[in-house]
Coordinates of C-alpha atoms and ligand atoms in Angstrom, one line a residue:
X19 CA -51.9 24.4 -89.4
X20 CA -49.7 21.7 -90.3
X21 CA -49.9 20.4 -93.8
X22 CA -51.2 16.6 -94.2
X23 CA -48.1 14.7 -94.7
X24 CA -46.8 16.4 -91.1
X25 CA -49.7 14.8 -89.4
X26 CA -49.8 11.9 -86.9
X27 CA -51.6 8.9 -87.3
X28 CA -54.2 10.2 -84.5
X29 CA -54.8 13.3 -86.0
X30 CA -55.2 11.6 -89.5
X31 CA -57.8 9.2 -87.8
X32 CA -59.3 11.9 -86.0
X33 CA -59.5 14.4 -89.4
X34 CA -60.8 11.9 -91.3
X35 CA -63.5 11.0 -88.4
X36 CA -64.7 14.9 -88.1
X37 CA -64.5 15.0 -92.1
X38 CA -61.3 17.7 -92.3
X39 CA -60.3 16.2 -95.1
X40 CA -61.2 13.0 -97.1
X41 CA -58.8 9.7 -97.4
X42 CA -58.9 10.5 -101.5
X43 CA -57.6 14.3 -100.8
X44 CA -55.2 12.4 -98.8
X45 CA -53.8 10.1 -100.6
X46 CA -53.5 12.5 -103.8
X47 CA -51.6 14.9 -101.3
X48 CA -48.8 11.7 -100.6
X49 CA -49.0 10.5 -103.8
X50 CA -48.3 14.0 -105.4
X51 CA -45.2 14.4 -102.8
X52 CA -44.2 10.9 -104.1
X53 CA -44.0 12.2 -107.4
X54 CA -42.6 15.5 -106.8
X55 CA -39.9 14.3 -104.1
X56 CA -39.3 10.6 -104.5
X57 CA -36.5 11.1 -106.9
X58 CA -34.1 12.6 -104.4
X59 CA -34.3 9.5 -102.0
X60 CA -35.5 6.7 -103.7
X61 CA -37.6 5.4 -101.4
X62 CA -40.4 3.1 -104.0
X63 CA -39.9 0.5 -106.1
X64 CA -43.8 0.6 -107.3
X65 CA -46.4 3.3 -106.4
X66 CA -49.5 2.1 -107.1
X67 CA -51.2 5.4 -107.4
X68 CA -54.0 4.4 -109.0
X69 CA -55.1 1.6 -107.2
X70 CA -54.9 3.6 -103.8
X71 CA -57.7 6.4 -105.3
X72 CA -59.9 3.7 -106.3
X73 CA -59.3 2.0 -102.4
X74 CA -59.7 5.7 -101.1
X75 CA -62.7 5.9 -103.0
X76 CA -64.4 3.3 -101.7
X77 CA -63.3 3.9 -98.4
X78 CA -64.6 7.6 -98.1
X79 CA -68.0 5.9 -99.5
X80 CA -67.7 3.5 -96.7
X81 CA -67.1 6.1 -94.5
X82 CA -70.1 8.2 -95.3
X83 CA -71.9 4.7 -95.1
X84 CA -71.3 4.8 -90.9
X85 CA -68.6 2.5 -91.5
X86 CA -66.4 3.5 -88.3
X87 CA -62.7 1.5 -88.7
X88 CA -60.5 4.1 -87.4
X89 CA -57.6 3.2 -89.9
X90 CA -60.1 3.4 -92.5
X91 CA -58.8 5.4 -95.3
X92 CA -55.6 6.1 -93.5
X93 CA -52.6 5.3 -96.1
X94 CA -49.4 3.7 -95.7
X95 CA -47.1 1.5 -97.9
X96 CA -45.1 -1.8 -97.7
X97 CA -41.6 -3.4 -97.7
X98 CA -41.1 -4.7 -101.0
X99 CA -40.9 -8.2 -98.6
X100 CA -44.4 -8.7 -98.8
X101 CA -45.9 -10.6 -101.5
X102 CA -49.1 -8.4 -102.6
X103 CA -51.6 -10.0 -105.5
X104 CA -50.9 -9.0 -108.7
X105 CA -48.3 -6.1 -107.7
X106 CA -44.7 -6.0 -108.6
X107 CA -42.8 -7.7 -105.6
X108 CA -38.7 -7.7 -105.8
X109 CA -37.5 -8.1 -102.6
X110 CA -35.1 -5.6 -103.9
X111 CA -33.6 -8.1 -105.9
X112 CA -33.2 -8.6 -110.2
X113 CA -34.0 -12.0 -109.6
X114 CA -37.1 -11.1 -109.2
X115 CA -37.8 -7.9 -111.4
X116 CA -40.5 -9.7 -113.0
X117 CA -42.6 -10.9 -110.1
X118 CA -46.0 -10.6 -110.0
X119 CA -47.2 -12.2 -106.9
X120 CA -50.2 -14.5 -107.2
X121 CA -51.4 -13.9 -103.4
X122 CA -51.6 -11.7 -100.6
X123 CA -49.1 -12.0 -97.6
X124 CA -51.2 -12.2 -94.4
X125 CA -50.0 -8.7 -93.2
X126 CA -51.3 -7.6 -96.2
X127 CA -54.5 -9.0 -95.9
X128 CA -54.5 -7.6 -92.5
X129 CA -53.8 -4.1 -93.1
X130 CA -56.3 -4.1 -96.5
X131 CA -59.0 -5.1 -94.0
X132 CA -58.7 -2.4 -91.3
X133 CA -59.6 -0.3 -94.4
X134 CA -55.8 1.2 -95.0
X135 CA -54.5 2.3 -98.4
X136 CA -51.6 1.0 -99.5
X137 CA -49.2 3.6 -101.5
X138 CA -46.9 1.1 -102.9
X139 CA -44.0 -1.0 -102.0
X140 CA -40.4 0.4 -100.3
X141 CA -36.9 0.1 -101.3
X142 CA -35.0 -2.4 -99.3
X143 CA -31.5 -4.3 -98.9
X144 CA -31.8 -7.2 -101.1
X145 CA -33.5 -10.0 -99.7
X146 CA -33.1 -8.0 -96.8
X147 CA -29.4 -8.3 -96.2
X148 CA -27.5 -5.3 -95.3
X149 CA -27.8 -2.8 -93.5
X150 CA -27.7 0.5 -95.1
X151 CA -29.6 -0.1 -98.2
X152 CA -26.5 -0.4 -100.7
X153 CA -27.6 -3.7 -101.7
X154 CA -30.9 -3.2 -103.5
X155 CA -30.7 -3.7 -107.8
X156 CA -32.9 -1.0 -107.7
X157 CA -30.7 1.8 -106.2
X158 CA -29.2 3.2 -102.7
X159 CA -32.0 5.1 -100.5
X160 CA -31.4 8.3 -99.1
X161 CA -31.7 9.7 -95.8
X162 CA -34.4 12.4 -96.1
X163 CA -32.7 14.3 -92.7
X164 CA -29.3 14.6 -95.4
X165 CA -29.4 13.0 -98.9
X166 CA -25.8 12.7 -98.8
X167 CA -26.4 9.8 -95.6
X168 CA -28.0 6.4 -95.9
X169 CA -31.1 5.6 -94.3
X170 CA -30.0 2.4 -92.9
X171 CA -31.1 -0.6 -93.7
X172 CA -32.8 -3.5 -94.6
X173 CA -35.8 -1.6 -94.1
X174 CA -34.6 1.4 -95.7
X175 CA -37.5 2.3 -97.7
X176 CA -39.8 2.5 -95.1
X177 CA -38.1 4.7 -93.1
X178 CA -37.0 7.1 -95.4
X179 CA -40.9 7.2 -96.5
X180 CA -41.9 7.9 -93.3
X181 CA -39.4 10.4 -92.7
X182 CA -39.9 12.4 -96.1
X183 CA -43.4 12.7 -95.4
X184 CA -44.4 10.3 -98.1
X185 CA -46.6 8.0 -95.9
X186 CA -47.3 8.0 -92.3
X187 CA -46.6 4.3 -91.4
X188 CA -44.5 1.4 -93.2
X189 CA -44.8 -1.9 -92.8
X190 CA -40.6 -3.1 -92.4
X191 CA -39.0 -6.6 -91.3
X192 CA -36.6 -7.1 -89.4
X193 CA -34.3 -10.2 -89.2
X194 CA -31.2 -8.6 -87.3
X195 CA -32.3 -5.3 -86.6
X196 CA -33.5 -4.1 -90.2
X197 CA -36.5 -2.1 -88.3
X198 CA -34.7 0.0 -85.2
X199 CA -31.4 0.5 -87.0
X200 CA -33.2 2.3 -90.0
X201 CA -35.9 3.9 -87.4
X202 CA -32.8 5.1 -85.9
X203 CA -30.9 6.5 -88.7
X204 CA -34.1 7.9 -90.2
X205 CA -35.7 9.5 -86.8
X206 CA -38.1 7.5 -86.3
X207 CA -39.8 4.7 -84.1
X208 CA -39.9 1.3 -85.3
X209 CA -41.3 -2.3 -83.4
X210 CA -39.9 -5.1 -83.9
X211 CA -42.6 -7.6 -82.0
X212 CA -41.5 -11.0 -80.2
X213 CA -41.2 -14.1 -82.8
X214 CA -44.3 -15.2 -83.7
X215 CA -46.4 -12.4 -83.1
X216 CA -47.2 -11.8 -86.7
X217 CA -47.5 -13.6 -89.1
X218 CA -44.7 -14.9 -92.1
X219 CA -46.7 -15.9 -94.4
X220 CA -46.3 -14.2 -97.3
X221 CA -42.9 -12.7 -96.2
X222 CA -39.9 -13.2 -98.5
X223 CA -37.8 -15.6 -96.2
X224 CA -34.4 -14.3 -95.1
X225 CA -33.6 -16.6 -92.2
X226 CA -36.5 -18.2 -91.2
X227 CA -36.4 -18.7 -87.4
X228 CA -34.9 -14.6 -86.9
X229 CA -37.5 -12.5 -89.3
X230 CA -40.0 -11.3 -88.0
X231 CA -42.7 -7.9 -89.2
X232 CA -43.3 -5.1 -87.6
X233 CA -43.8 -1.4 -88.2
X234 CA -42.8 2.5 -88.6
X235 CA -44.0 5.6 -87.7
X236 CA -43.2 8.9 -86.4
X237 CA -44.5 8.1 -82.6
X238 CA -44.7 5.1 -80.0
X239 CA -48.7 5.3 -80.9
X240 CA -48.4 5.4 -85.1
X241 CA -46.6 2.2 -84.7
X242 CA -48.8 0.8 -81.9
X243 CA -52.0 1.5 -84.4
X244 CA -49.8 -0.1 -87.5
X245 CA -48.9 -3.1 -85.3
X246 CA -52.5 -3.5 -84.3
X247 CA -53.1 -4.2 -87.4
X248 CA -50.1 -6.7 -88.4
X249 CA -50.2 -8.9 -85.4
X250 CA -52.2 -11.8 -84.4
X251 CA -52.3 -16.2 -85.0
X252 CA -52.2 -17.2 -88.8
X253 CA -53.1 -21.1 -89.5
X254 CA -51.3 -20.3 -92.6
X255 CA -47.6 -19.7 -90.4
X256 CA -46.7 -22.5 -88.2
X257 CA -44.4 -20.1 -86.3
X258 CA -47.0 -17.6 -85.7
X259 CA -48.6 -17.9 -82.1
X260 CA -52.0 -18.4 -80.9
X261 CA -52.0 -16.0 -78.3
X262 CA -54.2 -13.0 -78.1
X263 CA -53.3 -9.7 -79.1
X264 CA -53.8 -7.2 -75.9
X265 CA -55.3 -3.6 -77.3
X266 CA -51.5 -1.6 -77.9
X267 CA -53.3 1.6 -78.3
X268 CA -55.8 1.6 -75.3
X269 CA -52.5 0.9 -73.3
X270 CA -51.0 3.5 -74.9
X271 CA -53.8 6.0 -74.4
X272 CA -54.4 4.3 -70.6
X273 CA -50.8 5.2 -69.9
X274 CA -51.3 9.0 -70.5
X275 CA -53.3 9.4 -67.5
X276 CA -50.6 8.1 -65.2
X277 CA -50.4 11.5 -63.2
X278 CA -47.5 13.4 -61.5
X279 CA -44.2 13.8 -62.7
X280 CA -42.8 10.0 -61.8
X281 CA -44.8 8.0 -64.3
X282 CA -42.2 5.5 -64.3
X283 CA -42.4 4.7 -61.0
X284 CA -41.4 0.8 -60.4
X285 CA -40.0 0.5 -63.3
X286 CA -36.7 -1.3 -63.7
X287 CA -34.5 -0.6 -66.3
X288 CA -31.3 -3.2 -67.0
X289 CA -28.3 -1.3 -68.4
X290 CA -25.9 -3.9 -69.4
X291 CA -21.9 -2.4 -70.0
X292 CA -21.6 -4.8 -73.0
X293 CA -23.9 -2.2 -74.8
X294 CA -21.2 0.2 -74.4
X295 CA -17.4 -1.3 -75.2
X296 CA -15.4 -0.2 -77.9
X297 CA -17.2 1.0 -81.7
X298 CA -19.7 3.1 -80.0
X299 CA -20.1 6.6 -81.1
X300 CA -19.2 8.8 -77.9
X301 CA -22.0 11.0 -79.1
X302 CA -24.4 8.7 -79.6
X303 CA -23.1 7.0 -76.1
X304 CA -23.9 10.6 -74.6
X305 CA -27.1 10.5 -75.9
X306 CA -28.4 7.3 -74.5
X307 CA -27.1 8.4 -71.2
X308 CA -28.8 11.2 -71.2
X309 CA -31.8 9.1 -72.3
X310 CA -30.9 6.7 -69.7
X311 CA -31.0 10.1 -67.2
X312 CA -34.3 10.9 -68.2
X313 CA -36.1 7.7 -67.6
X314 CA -34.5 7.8 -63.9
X315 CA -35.8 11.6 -63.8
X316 CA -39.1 10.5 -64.6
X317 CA -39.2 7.7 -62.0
X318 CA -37.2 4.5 -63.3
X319 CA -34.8 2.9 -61.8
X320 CA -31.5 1.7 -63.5
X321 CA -30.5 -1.9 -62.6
X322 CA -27.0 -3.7 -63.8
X323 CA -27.3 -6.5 -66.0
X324 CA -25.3 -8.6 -67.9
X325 CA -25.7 -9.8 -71.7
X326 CA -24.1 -12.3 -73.6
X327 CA -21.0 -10.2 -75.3
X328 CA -22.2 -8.7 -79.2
X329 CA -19.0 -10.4 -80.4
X330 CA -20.2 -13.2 -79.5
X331 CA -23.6 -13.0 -81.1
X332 CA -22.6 -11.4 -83.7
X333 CA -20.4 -14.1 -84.9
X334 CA -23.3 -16.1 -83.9
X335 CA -25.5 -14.1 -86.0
X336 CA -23.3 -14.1 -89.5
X337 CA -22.9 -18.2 -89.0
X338 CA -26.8 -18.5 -88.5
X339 CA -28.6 -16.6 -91.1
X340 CA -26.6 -17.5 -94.5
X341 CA -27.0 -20.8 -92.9
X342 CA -31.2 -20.5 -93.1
X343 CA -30.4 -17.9 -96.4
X344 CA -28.8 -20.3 -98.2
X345 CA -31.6 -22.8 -97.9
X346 CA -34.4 -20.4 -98.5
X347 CA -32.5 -18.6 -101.3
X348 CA -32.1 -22.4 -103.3
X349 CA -35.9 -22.1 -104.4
X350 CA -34.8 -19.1 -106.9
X351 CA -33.5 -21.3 -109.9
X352 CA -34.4 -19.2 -112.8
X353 CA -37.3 -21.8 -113.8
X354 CA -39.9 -21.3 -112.1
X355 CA -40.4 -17.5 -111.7
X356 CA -38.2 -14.5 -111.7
X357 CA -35.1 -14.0 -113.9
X358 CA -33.8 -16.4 -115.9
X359 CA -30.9 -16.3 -118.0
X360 CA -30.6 -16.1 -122.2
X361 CA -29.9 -19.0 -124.0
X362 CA -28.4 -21.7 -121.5
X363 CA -27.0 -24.5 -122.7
X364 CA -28.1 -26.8 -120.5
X365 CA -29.5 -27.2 -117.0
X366 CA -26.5 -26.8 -114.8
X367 CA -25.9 -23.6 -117.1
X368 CA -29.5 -22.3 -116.8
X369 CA -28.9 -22.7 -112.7
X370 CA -25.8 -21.5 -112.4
X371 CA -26.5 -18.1 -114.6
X372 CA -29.4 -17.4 -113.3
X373 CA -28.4 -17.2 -110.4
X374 CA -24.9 -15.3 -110.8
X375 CA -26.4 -12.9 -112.6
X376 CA -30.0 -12.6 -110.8
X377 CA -28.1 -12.2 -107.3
X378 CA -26.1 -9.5 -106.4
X379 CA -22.8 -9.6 -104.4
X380 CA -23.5 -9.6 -100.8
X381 CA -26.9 -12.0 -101.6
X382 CA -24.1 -14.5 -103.1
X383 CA -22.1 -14.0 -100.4
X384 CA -24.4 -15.0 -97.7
X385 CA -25.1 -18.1 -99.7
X386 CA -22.0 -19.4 -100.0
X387 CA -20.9 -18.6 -96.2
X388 CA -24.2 -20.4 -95.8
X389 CA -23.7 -23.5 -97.6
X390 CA -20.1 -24.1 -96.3
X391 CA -21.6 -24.3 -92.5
X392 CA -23.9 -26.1 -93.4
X393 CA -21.6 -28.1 -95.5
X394 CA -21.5 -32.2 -94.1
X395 CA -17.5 -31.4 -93.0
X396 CA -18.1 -28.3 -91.5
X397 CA -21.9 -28.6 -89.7
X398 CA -20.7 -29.8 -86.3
X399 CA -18.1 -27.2 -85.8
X400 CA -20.1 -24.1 -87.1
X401 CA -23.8 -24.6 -87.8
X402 CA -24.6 -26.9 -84.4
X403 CA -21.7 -25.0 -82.2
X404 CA -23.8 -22.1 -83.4
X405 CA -26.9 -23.3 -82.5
X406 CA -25.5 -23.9 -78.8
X407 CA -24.6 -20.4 -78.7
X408 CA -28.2 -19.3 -79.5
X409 CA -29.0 -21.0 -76.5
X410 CA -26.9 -19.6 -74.1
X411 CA -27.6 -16.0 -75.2
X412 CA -31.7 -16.8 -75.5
X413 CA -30.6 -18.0 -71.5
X414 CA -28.6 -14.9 -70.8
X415 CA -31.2 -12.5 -71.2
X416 CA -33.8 -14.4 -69.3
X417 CA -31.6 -14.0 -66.7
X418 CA -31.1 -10.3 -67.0
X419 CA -35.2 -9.9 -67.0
X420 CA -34.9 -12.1 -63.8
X421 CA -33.7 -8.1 -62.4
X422 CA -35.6 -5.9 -64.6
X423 CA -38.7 -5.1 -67.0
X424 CA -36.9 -4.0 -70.1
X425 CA -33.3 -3.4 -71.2
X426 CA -32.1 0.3 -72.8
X427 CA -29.2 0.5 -75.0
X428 CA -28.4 1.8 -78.0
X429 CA -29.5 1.6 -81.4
X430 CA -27.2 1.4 -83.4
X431 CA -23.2 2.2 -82.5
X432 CA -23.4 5.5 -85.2
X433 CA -25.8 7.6 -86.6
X434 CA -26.4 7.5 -90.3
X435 CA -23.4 7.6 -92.4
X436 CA -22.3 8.1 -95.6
X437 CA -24.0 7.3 -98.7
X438 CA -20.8 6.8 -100.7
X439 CA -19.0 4.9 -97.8
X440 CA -19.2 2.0 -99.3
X441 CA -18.0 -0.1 -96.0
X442 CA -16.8 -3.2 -96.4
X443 CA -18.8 -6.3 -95.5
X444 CA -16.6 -7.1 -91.9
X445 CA -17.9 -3.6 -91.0
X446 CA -20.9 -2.7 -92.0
X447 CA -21.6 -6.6 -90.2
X448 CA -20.8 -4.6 -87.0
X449 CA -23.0 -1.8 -87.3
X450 CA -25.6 -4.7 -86.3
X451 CA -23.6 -5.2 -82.9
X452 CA -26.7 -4.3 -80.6
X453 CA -29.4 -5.2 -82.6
X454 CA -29.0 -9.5 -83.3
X455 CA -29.0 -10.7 -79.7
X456 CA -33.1 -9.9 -79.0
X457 CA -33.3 -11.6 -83.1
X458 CA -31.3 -14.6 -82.3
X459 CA -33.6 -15.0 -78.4
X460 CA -36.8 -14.1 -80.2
X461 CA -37.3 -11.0 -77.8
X462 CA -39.7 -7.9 -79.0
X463 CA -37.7 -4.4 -79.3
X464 CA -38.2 -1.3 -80.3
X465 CA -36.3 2.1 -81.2
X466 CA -37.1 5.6 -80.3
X467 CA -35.7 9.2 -81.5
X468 CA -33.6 10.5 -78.3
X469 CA -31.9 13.0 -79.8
X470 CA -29.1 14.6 -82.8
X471 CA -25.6 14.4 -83.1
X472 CA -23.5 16.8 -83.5
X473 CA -24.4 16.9 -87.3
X474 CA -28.1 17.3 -86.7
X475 CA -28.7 13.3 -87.9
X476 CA -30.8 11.6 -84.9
X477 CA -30.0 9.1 -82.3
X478 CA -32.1 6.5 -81.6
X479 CA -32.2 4.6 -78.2
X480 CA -32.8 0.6 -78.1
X481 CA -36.0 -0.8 -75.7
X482 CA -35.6 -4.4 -75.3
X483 CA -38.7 -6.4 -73.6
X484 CA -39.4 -10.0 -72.5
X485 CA -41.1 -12.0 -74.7
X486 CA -44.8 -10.4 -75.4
X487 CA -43.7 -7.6 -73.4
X488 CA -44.8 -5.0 -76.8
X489 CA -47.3 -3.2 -74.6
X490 CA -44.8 -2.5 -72.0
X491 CA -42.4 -1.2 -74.9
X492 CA -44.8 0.5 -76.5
X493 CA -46.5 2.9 -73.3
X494 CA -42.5 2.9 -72.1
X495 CA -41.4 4.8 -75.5
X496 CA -45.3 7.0 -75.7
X497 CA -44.3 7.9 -71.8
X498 CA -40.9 8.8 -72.6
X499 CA -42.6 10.9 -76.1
X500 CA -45.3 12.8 -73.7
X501 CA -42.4 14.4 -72.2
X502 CA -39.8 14.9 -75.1
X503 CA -39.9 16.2 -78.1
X504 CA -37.3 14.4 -80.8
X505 CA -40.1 12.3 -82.3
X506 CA -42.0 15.7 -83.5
X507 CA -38.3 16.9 -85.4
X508 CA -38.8 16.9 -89.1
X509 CA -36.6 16.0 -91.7
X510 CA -35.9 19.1 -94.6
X511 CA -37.9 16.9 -97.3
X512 CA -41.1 16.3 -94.7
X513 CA -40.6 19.8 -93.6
X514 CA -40.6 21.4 -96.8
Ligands
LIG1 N1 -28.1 -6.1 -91.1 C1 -28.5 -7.4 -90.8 C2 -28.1 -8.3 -91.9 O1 -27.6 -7.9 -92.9 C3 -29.9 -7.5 -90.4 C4 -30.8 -7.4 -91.6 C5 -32.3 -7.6 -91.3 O2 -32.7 -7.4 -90.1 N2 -33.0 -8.0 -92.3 O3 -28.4 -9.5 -91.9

């Protein structure tokens, strides 16, 4: 039999329901491979061991009380994005080393109820800018599928966590594409749901009107049970959406019984040629063909569409989140919380230290390419031409789901890449290419293992949906896992 970290979140629901194993034998079994493991990839900031027995405690009590939450004892862990009561919360930053939160974020909340145990909180890009987890104070992650890779980023944690085995699901953000580029590079499927779907509060800002939560896990359905979890209207987020949440895993489990061997039938898929210009990987542009392939095998139909150009957004993009960055970021002054520096002389000194030395370079960087478009010379030209721009790509793919129910491309241009590459900023920038546009029209997306390269690192494929169209992405990708097997490939670390 498989050992417990190998698991999916069904059978862990389904053990701990016929009483295979308790939720305190599992959590010592993750938290003893956190120990024994974590050092090679880095994947925690803060395990919270202790706290998770006592919560797995209780809930095996609960349990044998008749209490029948299916996510009940099942653990997981969080981004270090969400602000958790009394727990260390960095954002992956040293300006904020010495956080200890005084609330819950809502997801949090969430998750806690449903009975989950939390593990600790993941390793990410700090302040969840970058995109291959080179930017955290608190150390590079690496890729459990090859140590000597990144894991992607900003969510790079959470991947690699998932994908060593060290916790079945992971809470991750995604701003830009810091959920399917990492779920990519890592082997993994990861949601990110339509804007306002979940709620902010709680969420170390990035760029306000872009991030959005969402979740990991090995399958279509982990993250579907995860997401179940997350989502939903918060009067404490004025962004966040009063709109019901629709049951992701009955849909999921409704889609298996779609007989015969055309279960996409009537589905249109938009391919749009943009997704494959110049920069993509030609193995990773085989892949998603013969992704692409598959789905029309299994019933789909491919339809052309057309999508703003990723030049376009991505200079879109880099104008119009160090714009929102450099606002949020202006709240983390050194007095009151987080870092400040020794003996300043005086207030413009205690600022400016702090600051210089509690941000690291690209953080700084963001800021001040933030501050100058949004500088009172510069704001018509960049910030408000910007803005225009949004529109017109929010307006481009409303017309391309005028011809089709969800769009496939890529992931990510490459597969997971060096861990001492060291790219600089320009390039690692475009690594983000395919992932922006659905950030900057507010769309839901998600990305699923469809194959390896030629080194054995895997390739993920890009679902893009209307808005509220999760469900759809969700029983596409389980459809697309009942009858392919990358998603059940294990790293060496979760193998071993
Ligand atoms: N890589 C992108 C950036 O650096 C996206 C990050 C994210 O989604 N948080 O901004």
């Amino acid at each position: 039999m498989a050992e417990l970290h190998q698991l999916s979140t069904q059978q862990i629901i389904d053990g701990l329901a016929n009483k295979q194993f308790s939720s305190v034998e599992l959590t010592t079994h993750f938290l003893n491979r956190i120990e024994k493991l974590d050092s090679q990839v880095n994947s925690f900031i803060t395990v919270t061991g202790k706290q998770a027995l006592a919560q797995a405690e209780e809930a095996d009590k609960l349990r044998a009380g008749g209490d029948t939450r299916q996510l009940l004892g099942v653990p997981m862990a969080h981004k270090d994005i969400f602000c958790t009561k009394g727990v260390l919360t960095t954002a992956g930053s040293k300006i904020l080393h010495n956080f200890l939160s005084p609330y819950d974020a809502t997801v949090v909340n969430k998750v806690n109820n449903e009975g989950m145990i939390s593990l600790g909180k993941l390793n990410m890009d700090e302040f969840a800018m970058g995109s291959d987890n080179s930017s955290s104070y608190y150390g590079g992650v690496h890729n459990p599928w090859n140590l000597e890779r990144v894991p992607g980023g900003s969510s790079g944690g959470s991947a690699a966590a998932v994908a060593a085995g060290f916790v079945p699901m992971a809470t991750g953000t995604d701003t830009g594409g810091s959920i399917r580029q990492p779920a990519s590079f890592c082997g993994l499927t990861g949601i990110k749901p339509t804007y306002g779907r979940v709620s902010r509060f709680g969420m170390i800002a990035y760029a306000s009107s872009f991030d959005q939560a969402g979740s990991f896990g090995k399958s279509a359905l982990d993250c579907a049970y995860l997401l179940q979890a997350m989502a939903g209207h918060d009067k404490n987020d004025a962004t966040s959406i009063k709109r019901d949440v629709p049951d992701y895993v009955q849909a999921l489990k409704d889609a298996e019984s779609i007989q015969g061997d055309k279960p996409y039938n009537g589905l249109r898929i938009g391919v749009a040629k943009e997704y494959f210009g110049a920069g993509l990987n030609s193995e990773v542009e085989k892949t998603t063909r013969d992704a692409l392939a598959k789905l029309e095998e299994l019933g789909a139909t491919i339809v052309e569409v057309n999508i703003t150009d990723p030049k376009t957004t991505l200079a879109t993009y880099y104008m119009l989140a160090p714009a929102e960055a450099s606002s949020n970021l202006s709240r983390f002054d050194g007095v009151r919380f987080g870092y400040r520096c020794e003996d300043p002389k005086d207030l413009t000194d205690l600022y400016t230290r702090s600051r210089s030395e509690g941000f690291g370079a690209e953080v700084q960087r963001r800021i001040l390419m933030g501050t100058y478009a949004l500088s009172a010379g510069y704001f018509d030209a960049y910030y408000v031409k910007a803005q225009k721009v949004r529109r017109m790509i929010a307006a481009d793919f409303a017309k391309a789901f005028e011809s089709c129910d969800l769009i496939v491309s890529p992931t990510a241009p490459t597969t997971a890449y060096a861990f001492d590459a060291n790219l600089d900023p320009a390039t690692m920038y475009l690594g983000d290419v395919y992932t922006i546009g659905v950030n900057l029209a507010g769309l839901p997306a998600l990305s699923l293992p469809a194959g390896f390269d030629n080194d054995g690192m895997p390739v993920g494929l890009q679902l893009i949906g209307n808005h509220w169209q999760e469900a759809k992405l969700l029983e596409t990708a389980h459809l697309f896992q009942q009858h392919t097997d990358y998603h059940t490939k294990l790293s060496d670390i979760a193998n071993g």
